[in-house]
PDB file of C-alpha atoms (C1' of nucleotides) in Angstrom:
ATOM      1  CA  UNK A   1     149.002  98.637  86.650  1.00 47.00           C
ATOM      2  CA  UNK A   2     149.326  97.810  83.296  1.00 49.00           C
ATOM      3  CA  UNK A   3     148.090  95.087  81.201  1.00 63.00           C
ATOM      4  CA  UNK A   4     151.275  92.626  80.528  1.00 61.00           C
ATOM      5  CA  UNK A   5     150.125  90.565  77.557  1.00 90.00           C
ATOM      6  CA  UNK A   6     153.573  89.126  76.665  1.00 95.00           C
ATOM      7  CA  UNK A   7     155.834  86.173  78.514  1.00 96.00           C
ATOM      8  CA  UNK A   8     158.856  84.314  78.293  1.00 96.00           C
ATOM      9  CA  UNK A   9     158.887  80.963  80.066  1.00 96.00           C
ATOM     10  CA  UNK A  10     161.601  78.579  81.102  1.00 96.00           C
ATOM     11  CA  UNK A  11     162.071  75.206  80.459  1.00 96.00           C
ATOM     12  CA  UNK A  12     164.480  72.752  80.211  1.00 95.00           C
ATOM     13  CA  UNK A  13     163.877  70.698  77.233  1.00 95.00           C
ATOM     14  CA  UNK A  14     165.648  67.346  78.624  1.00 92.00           C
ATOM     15  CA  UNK A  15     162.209  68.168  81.030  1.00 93.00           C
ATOM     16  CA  UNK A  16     159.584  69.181  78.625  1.00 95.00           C
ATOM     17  CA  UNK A  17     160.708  70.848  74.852  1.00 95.00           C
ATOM     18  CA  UNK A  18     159.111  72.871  72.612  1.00 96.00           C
ATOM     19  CA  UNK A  19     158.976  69.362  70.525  1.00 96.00           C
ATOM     20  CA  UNK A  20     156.830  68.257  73.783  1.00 96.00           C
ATOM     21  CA  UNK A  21     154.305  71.164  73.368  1.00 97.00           C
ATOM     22  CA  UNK A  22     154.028  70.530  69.917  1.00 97.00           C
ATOM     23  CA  UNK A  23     153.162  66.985  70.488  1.00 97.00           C
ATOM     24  CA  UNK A  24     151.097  67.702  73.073  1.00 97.00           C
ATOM     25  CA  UNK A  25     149.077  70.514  71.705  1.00 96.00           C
ATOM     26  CA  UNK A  26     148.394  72.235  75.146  1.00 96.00           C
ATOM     27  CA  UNK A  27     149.393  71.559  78.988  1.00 96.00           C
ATOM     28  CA  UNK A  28     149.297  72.565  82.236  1.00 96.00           C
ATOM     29  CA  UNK A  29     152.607  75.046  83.108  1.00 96.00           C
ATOM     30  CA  UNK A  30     153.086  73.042  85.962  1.00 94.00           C
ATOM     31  CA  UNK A  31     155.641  72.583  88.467  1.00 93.00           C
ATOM     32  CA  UNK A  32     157.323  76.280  89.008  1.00 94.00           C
ATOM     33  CA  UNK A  33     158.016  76.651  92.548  1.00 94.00           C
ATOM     34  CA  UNK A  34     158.556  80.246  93.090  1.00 93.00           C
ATOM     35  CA  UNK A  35     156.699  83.002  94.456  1.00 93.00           C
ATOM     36  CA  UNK A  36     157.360  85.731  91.575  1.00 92.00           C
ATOM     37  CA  UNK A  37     157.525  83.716  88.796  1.00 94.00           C
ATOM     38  CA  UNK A  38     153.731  82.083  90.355  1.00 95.00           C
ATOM     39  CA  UNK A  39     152.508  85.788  90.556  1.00 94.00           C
ATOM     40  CA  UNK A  40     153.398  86.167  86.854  1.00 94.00           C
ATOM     41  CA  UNK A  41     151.982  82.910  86.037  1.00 95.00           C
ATOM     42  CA  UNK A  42     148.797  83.876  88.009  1.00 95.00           C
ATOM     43  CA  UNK A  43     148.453  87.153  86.336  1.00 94.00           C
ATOM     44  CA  UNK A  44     147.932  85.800  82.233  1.00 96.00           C
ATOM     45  CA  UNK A  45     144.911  85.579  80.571  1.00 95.00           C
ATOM     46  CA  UNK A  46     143.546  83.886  78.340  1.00 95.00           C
ATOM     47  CA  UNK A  47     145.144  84.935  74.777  1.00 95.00           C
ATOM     48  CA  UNK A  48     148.234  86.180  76.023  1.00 96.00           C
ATOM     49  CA  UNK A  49     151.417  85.352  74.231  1.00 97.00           C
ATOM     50  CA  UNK A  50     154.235  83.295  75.539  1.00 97.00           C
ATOM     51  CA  UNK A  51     158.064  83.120  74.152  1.00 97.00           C
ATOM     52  CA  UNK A  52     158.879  78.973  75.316  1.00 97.00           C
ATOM     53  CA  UNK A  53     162.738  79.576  76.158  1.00 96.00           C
ATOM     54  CA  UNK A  54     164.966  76.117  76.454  1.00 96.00           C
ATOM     55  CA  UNK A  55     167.528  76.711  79.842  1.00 95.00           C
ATOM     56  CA  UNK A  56     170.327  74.251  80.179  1.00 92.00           C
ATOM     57  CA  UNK A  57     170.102  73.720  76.909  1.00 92.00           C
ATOM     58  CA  UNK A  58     173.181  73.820  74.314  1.00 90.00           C
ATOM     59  CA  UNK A  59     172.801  76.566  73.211  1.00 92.00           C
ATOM     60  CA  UNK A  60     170.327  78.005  75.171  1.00 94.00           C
ATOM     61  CA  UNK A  61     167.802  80.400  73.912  1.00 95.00           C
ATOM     62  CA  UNK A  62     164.157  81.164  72.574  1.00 96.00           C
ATOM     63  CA  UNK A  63     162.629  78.573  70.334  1.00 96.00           C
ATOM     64  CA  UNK A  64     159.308  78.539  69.916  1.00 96.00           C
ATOM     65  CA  UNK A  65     155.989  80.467  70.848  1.00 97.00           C
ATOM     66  CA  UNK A  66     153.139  79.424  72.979  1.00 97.00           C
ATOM     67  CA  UNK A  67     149.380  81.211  73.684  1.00 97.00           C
ATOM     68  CA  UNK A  68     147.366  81.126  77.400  1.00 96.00           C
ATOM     69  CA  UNK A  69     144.807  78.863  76.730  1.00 96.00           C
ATOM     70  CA  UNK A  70     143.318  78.766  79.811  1.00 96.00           C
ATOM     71  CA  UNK A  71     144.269  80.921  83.104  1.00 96.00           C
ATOM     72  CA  UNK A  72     145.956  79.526  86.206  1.00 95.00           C
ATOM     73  CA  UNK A  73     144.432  76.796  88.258  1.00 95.00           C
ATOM     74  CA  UNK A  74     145.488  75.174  91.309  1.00 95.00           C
ATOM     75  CA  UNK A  75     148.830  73.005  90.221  1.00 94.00           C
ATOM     76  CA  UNK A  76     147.729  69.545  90.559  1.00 93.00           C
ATOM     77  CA  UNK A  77     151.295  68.202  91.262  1.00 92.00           C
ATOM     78  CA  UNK A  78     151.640  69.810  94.556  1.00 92.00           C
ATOM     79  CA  UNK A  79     149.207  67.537  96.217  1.00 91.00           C
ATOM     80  CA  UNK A  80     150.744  64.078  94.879  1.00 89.00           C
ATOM     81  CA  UNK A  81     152.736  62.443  97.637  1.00 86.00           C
ATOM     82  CA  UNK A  82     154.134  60.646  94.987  1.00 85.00           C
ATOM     83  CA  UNK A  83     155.430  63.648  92.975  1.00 87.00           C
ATOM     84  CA  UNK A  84     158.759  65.346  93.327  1.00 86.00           C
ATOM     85  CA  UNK A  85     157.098  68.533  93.240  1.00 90.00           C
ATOM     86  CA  UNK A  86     154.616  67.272  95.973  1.00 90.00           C
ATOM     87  CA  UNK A  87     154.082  70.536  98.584  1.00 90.00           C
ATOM     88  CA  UNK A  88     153.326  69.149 101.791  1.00 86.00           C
ATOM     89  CA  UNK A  89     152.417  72.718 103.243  1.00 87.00           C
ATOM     90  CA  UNK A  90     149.983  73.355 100.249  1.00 88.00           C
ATOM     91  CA  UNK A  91     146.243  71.870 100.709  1.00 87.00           C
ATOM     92  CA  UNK A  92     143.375  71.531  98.264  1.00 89.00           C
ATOM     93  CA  UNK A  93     142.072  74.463 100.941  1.00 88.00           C
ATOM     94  CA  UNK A  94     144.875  76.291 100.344  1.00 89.00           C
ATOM     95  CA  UNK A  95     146.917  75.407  97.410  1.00 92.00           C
ATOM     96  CA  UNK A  96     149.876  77.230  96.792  1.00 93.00           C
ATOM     97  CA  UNK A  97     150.910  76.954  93.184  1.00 94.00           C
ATOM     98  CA  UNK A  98     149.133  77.045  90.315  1.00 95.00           C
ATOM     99  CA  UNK A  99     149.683  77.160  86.920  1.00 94.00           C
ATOM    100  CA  UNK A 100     147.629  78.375  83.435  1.00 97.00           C
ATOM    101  CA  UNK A 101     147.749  75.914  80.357  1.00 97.00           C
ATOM    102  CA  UNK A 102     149.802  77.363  77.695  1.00 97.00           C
ATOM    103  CA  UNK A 103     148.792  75.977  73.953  1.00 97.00           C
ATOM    104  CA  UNK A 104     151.731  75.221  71.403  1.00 98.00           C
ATOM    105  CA  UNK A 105     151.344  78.143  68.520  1.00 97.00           C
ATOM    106  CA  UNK A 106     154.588  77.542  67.022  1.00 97.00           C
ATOM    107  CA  UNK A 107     158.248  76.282  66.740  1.00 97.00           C
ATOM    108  CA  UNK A 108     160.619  78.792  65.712  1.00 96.00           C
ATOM    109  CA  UNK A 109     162.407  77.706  62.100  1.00 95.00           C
ATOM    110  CA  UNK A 110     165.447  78.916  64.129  1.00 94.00           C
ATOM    111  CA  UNK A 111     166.033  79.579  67.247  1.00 95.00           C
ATOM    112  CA  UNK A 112     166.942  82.423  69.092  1.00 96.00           C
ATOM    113  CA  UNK A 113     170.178  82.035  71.472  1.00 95.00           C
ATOM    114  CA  UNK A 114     170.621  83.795  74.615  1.00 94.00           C
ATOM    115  CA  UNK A 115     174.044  85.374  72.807  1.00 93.00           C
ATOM    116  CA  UNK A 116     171.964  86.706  70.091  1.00 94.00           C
ATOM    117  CA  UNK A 117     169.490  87.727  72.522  1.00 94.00           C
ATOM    118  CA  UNK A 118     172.494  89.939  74.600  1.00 92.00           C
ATOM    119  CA  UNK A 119     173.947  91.083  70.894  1.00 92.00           C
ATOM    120  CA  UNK A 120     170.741  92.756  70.320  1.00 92.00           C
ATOM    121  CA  UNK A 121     170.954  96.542  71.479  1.00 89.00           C
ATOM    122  CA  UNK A 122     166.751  96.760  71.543  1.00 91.00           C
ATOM    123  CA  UNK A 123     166.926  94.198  74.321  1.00 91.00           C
ATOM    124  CA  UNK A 124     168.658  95.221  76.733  1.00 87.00           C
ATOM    125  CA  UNK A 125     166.521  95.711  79.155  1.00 85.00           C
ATOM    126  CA  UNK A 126     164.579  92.408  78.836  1.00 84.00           C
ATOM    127  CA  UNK A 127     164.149  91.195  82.338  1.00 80.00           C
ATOM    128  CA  UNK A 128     165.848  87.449  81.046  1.00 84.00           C
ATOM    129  CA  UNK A 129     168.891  89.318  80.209  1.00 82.00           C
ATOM    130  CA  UNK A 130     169.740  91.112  83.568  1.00 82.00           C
ATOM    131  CA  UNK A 131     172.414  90.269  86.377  1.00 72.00           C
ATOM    132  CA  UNK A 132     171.741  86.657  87.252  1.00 74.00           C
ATOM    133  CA  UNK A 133     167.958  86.553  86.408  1.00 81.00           C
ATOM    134  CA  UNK A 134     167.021  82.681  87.545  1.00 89.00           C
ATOM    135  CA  UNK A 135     163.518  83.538  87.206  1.00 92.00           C
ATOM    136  CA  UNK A 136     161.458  81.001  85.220  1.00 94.00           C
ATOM    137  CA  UNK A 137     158.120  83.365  84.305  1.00 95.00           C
ATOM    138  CA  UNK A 138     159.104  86.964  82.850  1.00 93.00           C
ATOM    139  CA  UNK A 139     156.713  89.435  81.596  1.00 93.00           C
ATOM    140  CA  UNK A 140     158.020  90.863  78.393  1.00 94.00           C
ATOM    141  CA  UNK A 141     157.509  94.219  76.478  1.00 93.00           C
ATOM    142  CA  UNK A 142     155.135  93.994  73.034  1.00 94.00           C
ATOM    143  CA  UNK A 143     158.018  95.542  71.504  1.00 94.00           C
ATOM    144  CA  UNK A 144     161.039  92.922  72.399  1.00 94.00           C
ATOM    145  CA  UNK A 145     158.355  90.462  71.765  1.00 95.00           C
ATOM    146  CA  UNK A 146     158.064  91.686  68.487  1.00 95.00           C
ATOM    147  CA  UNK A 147     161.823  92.397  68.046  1.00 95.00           C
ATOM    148  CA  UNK A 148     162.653  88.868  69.153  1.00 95.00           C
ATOM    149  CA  UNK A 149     160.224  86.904  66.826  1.00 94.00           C
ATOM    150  CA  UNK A 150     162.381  88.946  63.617  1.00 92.00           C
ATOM    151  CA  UNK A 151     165.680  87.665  64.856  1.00 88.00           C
TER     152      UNK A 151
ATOM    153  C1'  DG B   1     163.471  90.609 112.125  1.00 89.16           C
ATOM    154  C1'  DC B   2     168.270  89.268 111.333  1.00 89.16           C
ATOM    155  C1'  DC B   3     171.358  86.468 109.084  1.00 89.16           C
ATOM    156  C1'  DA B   4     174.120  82.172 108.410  1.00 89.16           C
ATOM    157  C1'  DA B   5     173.631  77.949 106.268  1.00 89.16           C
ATOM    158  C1'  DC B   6     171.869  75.537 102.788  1.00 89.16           C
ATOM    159  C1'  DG B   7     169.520  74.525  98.320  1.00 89.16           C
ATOM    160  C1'  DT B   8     168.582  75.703  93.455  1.00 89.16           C
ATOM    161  C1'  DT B   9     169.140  77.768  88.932  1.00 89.16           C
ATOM    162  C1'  DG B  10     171.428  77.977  84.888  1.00 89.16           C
ATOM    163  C1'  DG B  11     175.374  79.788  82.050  1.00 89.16           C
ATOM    164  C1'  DC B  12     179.786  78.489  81.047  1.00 89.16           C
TER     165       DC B  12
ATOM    166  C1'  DG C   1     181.600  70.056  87.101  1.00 89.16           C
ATOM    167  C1'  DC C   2     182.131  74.780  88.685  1.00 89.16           C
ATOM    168  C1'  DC C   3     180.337  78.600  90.760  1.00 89.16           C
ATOM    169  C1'  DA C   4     177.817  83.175  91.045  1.00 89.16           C
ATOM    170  C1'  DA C   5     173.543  84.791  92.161  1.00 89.16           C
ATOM    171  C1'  DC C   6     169.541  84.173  94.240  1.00 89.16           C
ATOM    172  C1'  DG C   7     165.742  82.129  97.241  1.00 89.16           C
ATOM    173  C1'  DT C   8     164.389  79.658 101.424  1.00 89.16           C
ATOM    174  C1'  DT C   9     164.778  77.960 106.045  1.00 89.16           C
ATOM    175  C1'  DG C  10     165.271  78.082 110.765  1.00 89.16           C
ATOM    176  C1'  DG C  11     167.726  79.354 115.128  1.00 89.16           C
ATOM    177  C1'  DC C  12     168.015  83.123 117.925  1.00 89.16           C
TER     178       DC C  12
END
DNA sequence: GCCAACGTTGGC
DNA sequence: GCCAACGTTGGC
């Protein structure tokens, strides 16, 4: 298998924005609820690089760039009662989700829109691009990383 | 294990 | 707000 040392995760920013990381510094990539986008999220390590991508967003798109600070851990939302993303099948035995903490590196001066993303022939195979992709954790190439940060 | 019904994502 | 494309659930 080979090494994937590139992402691209979702987020809403009306949720949590880039300007949220930035604030923040670093936090826990909590809250995704999906069994391949968890996998993905389970396999980075530390020093990977991560495209932040806004969804439902006008217009949305790539806008800033994150590093794995620290891999995945159990999710800490799933067992709060309380929380909307509470998991009443998960148990601290046998938790479920988890999710790595992802450090802000930096806010692109402009951001990348999805329609830029699809104009550009180099990308067309990037996984965020293809028939009805909902998927919130994508492993992406070194060289669309690298193609995306010049647009 | 099949599949219909339902829920969610996310662009438009 | 609409709806296509998925994912999940649960009866059988």
């Amino acid at each position: 298998m080979p090494s994937v040392e590139h992402w691209l995760v979702k987020t809403e920013p009306n949720v949590y924005s880039i300007d949220d990381l930035a604030r923040d510094r670093s936090t826990d990539w909590s809250g995704v609820r999906n069994y391949q986008a968890r996998n993905f999220l389970k396999a980075m390590a530390v020093g990977d690089q991560v495209l932040i991508y806004h969804s439902n967003a006008e217009p949305p798109g790539i806008v800033g760039v994150g590093v794995v600070l620290k891999e995945a851990t159990p999710d800490r939302t799933q067992f709060d009662p309380k929380s909307e993303l509470f998991d009443p099948k998960a148990s601290q035995a046998a938790p479920r989700w988890f999710c790595p903490e992802i450090k802000f590196v930096q806010k692109l001066k402009k951001q990348v829109s999805l329609g830029e993303l699809r104009g550009c022939k180099a990308l067309a195979e990037l996984v965020l691009l293809q028939r009805g992709s909902r998927l919130s954790v994508i492993p992406v190439s070194e060289k669309h990383f690298q193609t995306i940060l010049e647009l």
